[in-house]
Short mmCIF file of C-alpha atoms and ligand atoms in Angstrom, two decimals:
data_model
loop_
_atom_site.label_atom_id
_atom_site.label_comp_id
_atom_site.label_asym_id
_atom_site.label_seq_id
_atom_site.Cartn_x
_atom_site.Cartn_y
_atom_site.Cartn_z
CA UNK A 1 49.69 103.08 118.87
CA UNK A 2 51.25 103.08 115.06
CA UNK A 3 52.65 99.39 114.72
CA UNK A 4 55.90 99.53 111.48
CA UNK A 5 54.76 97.25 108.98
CA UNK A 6 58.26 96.40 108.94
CA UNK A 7 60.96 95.94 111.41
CA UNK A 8 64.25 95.56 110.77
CA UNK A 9 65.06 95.14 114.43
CA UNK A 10 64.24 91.37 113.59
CA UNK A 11 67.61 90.55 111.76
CA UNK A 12 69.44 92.36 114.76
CA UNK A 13 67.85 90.26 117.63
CA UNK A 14 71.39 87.84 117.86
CA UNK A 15 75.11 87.69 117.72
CA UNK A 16 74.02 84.54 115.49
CA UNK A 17 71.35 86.72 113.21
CA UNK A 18 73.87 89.64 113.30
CA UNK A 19 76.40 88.04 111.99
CA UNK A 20 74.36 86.06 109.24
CA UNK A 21 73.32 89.10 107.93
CA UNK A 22 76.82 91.29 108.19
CA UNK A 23 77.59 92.53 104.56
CA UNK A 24 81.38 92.79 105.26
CA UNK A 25 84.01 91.12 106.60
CA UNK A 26 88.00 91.95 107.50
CA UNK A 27 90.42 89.48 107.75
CA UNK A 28 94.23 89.80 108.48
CA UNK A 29 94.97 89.55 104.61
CA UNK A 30 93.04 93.09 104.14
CA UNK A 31 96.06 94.79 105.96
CA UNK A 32 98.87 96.08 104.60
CA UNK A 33 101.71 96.89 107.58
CA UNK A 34 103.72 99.88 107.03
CA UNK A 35 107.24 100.11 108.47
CA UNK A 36 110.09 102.77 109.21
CA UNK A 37 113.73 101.37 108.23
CA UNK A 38 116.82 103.44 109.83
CA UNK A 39 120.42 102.51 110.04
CA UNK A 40 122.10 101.05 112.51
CA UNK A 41 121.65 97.42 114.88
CA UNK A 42 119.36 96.61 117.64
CA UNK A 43 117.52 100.17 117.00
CA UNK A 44 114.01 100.27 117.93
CA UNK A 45 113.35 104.08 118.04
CA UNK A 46 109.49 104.13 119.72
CA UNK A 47 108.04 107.31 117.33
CA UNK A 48 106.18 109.48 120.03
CA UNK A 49 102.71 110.14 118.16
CA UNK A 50 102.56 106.85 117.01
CA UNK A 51 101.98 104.54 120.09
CA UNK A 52 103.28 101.07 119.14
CA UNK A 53 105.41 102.73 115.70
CA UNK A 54 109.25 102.29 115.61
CA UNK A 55 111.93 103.38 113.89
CA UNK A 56 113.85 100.00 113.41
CA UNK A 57 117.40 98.81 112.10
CA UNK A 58 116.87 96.03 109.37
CA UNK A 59 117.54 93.33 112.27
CA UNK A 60 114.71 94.47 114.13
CA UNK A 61 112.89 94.92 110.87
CA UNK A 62 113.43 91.34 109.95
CA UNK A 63 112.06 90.39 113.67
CA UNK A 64 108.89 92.25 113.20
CA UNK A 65 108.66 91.24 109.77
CA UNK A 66 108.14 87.64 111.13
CA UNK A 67 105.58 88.56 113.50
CA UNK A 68 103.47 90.36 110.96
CA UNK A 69 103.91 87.09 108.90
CA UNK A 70 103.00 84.77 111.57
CA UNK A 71 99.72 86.81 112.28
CA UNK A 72 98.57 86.32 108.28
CA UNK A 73 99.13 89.74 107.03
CA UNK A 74 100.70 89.14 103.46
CA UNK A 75 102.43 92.31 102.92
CA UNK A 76 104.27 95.27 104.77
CA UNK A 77 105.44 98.45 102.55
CA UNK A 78 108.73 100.01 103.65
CA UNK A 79 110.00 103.27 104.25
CA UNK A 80 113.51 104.52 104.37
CA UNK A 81 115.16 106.87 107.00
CA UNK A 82 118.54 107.03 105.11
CA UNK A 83 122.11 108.58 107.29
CA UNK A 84 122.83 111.11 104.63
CA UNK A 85 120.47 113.25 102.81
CA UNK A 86 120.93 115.09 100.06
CA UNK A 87 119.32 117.99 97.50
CA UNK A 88 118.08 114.78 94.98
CA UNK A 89 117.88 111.92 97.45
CA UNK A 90 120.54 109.96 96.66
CA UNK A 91 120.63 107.00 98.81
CA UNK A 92 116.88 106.64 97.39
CA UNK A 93 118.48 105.57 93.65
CA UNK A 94 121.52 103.26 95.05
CA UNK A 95 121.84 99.66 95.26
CA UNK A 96 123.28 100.45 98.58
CA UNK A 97 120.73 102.37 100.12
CA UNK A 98 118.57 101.82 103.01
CA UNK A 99 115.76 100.06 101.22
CA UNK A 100 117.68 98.38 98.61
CA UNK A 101 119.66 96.38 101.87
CA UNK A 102 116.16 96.38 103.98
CA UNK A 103 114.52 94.64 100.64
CA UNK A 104 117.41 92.46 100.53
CA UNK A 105 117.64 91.14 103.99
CA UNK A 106 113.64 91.07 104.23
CA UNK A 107 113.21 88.24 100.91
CA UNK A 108 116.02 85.83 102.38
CA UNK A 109 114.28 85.93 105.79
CA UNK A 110 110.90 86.16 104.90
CA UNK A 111 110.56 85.57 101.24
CA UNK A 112 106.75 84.97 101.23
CA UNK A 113 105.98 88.18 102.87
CA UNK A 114 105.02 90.70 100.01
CA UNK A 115 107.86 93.32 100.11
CA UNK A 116 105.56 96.90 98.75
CA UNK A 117 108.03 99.85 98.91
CA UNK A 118 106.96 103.53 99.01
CA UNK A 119 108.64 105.16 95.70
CA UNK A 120 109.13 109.08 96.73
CA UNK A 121 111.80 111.33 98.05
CA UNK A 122 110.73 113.05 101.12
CA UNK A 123 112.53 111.04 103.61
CA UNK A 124 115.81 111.14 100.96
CA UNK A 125 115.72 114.61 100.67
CA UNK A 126 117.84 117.35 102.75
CA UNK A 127 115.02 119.83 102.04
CA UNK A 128 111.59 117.14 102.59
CA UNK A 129 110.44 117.80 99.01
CA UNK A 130 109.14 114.78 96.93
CA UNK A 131 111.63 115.55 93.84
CA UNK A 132 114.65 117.45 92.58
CA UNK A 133 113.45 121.24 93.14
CA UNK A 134 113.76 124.24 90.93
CA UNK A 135 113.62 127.32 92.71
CA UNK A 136 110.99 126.32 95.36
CA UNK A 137 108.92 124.23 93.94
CA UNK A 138 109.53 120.60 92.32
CA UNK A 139 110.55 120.21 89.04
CA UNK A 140 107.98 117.21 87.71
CA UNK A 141 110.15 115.30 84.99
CA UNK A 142 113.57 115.46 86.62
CA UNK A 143 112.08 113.73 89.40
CA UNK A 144 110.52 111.53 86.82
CA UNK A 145 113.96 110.50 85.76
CA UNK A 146 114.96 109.58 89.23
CA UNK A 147 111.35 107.95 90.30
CA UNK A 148 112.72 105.55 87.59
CA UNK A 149 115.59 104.75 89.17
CA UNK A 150 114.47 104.45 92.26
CA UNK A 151 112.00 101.90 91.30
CA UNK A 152 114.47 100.13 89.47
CA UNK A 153 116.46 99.44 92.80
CA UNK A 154 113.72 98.50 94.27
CA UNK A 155 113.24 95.84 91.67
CA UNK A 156 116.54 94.78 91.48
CA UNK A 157 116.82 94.31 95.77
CA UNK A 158 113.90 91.84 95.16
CA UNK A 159 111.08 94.17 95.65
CA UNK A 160 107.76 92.52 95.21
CA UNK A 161 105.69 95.99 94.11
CA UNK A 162 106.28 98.98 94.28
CA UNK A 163 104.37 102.20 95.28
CA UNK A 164 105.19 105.84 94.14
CA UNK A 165 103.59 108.52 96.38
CA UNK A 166 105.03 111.48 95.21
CA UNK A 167 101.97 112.81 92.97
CA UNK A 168 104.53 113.41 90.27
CA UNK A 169 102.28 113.62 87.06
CA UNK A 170 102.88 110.85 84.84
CA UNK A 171 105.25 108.82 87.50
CA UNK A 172 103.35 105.66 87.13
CA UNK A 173 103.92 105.29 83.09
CA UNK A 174 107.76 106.63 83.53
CA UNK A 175 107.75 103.90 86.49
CA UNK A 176 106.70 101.54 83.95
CA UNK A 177 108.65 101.99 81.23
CA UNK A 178 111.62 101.89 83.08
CA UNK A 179 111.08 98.47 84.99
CA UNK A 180 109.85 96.82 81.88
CA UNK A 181 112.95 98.14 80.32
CA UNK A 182 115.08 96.03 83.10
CA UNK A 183 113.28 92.81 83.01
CA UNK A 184 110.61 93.95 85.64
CA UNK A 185 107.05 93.34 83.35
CA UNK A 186 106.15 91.15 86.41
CA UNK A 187 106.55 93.95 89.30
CA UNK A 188 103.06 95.37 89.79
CA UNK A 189 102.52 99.03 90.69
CA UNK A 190 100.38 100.21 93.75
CA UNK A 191 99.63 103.77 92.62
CA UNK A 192 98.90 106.35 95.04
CA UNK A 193 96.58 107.92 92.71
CA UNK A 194 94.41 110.09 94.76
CA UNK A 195 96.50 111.56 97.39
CA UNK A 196 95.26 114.46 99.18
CA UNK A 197 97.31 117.24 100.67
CA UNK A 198 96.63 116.45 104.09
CA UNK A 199 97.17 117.49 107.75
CA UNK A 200 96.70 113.94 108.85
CA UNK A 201 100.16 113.04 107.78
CA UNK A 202 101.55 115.17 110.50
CA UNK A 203 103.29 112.25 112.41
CA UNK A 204 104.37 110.29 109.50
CA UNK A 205 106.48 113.31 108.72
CA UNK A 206 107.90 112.58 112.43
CA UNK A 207 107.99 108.75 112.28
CA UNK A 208 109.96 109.43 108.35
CA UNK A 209 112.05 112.67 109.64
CA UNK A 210 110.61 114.19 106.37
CA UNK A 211 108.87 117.70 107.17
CA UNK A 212 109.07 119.72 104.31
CA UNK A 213 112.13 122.22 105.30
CA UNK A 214 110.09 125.18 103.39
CA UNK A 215 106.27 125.49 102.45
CA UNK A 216 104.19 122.38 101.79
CA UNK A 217 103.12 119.99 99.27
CA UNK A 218 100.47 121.80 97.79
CA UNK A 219 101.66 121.81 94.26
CA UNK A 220 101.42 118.49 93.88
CA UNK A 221 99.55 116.63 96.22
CA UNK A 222 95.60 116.63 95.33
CA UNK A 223 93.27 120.13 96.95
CA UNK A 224 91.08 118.39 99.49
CA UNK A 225 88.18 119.97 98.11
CA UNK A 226 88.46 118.15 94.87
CA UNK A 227 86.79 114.97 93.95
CA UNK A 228 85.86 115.01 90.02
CA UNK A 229 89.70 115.47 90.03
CA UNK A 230 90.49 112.71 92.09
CA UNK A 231 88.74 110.42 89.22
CA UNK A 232 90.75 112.17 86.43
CA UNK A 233 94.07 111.53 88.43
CA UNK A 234 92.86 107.70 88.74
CA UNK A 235 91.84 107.21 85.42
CA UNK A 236 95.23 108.69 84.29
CA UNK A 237 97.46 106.34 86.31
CA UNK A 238 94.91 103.52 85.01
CA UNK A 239 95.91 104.61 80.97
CA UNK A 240 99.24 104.56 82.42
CA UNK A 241 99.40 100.81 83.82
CA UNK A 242 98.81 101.13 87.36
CA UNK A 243 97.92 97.75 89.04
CA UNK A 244 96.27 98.55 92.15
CA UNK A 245 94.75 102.58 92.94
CA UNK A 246 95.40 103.69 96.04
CA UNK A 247 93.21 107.12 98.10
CA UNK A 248 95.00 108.66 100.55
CA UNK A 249 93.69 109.56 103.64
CA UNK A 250 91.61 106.73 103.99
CA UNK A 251 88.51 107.93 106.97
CA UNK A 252 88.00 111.19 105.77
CA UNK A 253 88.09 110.46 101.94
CA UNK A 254 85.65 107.59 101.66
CA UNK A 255 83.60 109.09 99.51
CA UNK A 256 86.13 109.53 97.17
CA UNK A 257 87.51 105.57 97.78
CA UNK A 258 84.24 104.86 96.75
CA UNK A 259 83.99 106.13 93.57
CA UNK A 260 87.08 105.16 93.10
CA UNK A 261 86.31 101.56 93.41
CA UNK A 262 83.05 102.11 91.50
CA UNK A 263 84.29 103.51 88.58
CA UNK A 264 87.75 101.74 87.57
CA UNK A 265 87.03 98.67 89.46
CA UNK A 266 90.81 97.82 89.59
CA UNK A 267 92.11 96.44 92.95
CA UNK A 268 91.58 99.25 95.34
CA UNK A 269 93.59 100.37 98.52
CA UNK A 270 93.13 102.58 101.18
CA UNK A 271 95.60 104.15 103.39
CA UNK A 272 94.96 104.73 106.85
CA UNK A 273 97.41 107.35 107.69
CA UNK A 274 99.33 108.39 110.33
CA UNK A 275 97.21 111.16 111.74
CA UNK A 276 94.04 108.88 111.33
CA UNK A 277 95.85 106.63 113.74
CA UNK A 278 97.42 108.97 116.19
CA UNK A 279 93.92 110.61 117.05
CA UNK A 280 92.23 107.33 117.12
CA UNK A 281 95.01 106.13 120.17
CA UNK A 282 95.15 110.04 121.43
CA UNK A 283 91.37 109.47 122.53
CA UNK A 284 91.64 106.59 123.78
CA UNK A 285 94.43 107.65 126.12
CA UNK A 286 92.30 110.12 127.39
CA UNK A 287 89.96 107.29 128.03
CA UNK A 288 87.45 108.95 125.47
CA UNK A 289 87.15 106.28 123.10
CA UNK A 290 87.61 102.48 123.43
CA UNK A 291 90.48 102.13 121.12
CA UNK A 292 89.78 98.23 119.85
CA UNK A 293 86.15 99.03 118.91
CA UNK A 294 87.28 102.51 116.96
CA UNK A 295 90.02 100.51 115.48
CA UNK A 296 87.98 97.76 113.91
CA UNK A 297 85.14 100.40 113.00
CA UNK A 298 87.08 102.56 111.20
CA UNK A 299 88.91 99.27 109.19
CA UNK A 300 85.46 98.04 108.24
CA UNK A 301 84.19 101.53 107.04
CA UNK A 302 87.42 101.70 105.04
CA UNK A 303 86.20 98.12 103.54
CA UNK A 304 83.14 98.85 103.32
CA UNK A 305 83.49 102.17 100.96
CA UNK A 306 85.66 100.07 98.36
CA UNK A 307 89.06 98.86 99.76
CA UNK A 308 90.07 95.64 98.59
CA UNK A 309 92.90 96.44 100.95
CA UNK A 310 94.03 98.46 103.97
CA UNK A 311 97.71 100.22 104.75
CA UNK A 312 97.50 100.43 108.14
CA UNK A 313 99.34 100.92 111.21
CA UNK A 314 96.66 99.07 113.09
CA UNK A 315 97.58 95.99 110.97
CA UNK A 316 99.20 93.80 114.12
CA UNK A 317 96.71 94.90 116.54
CA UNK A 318 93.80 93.87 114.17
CA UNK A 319 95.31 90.85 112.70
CA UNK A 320 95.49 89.45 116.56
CA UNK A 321 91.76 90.50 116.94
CA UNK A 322 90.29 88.87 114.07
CA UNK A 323 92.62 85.85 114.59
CA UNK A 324 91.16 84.98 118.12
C1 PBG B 401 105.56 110.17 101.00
C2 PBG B 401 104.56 109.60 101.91
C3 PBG B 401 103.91 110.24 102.98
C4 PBG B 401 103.08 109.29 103.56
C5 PBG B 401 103.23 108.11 102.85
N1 PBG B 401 104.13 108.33 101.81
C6 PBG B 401 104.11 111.58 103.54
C7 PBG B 401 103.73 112.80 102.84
O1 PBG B 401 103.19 112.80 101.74
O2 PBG B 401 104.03 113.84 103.43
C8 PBG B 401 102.18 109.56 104.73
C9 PBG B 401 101.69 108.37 105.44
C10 PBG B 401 101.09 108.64 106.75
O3 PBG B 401 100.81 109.78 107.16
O4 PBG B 401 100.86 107.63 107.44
N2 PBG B 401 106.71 109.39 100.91
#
């Protein structure tokens, strides 16, 4: 009979040994929650492929806002459902907007919960493009112009970061610029770097009511195949002052989250997206997968490849795992 000469079975034996030996840990300040604002009072629209995900009025918004507090999660990152869209997304740039009032009403009821908002114009727009188009495809530096703007409401409703996701080139230096320019040195900026043009954001684009009306984001979001790119798009939004990288998807772009992290070694974050989710809760309902284990698997991969931090719509259910 061959006997190993070594057997890492030994360190596996326990719980106890397990655990003294685990290289990586989650805890409830990992997550980041995200969160769908829409007009109105006392809405809580349940969004059908995301079990759990609402559509909420800033009342309810404030309500779950203390929950996610209460369970130790320091930050949630909005996203706007406006009543009136337009060609440029103009409740996006007003003081009076969805997310300017949501930010508002969020810091006087919660004020130590980080406020992160997603900079962009998808939900804003009447078409679902990320920027002002030209012809059919989206003119880069006159959304530029108005990703300043945006952010600058933002700031001004009391914003704690902000986030543009609209793989504009050069959105995180104009972003910059134009919040030092108000006063703003002090608001950091979550870039979302590396985003990939992806399928998996199939029912965000439900959940946000922002479906491209006409072709897809392919011009500007990242070629999945791509990964030498991803680091040039990184180490661009580095040069230009981002504060924290972000890769989007999270589970099936690890490899790229972890060069990522290896090579800037800036604060890193991950987003789990919607699609990641929905399939993750879809096999469970079959009763294919045991939802809780997949869920706190695939948030410790995510940590494990390089995220110093998670955006994820699991953040509640996980935060109430690891707290009991
Ligand atoms: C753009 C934005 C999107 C997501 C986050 N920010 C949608 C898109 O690029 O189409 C997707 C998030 C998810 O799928 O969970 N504002």
């Amino acid at each position: 009979m061959f006997e190993p000469y070594y057997r890492p079975r030994r360190l596996r034996k326990t719980p106890a040994i397990r655990a003294m030996v685990r290289e990586t840990h989650l805890t409830p300040s990992d997550f980041i929650a995200p969160l769908f604002v829409t007009e109105g009072k006392g809405v809580r629209n349940p969004i059908s492929s995301m079990p759990g995900q609402f559509q909420l009025s800033i009342d309810e918004l404030i309500a779950e806002a203390k929950e996610i507090f209460a369970l130790d999660i320091p930050a949630v990152i909005l996203f706007g459902i406006p009543a009136i869209k337009d060609d440029v997304g103009s409740d996006a740039m007003s003081d009076e907007g969805i997310i300017a009032r949501a930010v508002r009403a969020m810091k006087e009821a919660v004020p130590d919960l980080l406020v992160i908002t997603d900079v962009c114009f998808c939900e804003y727009t009447d078409h679902g493009h990320c920027g002002v188009l030209h012809g059919h495809d989206v003119d880069n530096d006159a959304t530029l112009a108005n990703l300043q703007k945006q952010a600058v409401v933002h700031a001004r409703a009391g914003a704690d970061m902000v986030a543009p996701s609209g793989m504009m080139d050069g959105m995180v230096g104009a972003i910059r610029e134009a919040l030092d320019a108000e006063g703003f040195t002090d608001v950091p900026i979550m870039s979302y770097a590396v985003k990939y043009a992806s399928g998996f954001y199939g029912p965000f684009r439900e959940a946000a009511e922002s479906a491209p009306q006409f072709g897809d984001r392919s011009t500007y979001q990242m070629d999945p195949p791509n990964s030498r790119e991803a680091l040039r798009e990184a180490q661009l939004d580095v040069e230009e002052g981002a504060d924290i990288l972000m890769v989007k998807p999270a589970m099936p772009y690890l490899d790229i989250l972890y060069q990522v992290r290896q090579t800037f070694g800036l604060p890193t974050a991950a987003y789990q997206v919607s699609g990641e989710y929905a399939m993750l809760h879809a096999a469970a309902q079959n009763g294919w997968l045991d939802l809780d284990r997949v869920m706190m698997e695939s948030l410790i991969a995510i940590k494990r490849a390089g995220a110093d931090m998670i955006l994820t719509y699991f953040a509640k259910d996980a935060a109430r795992r690891l707290n009991t």
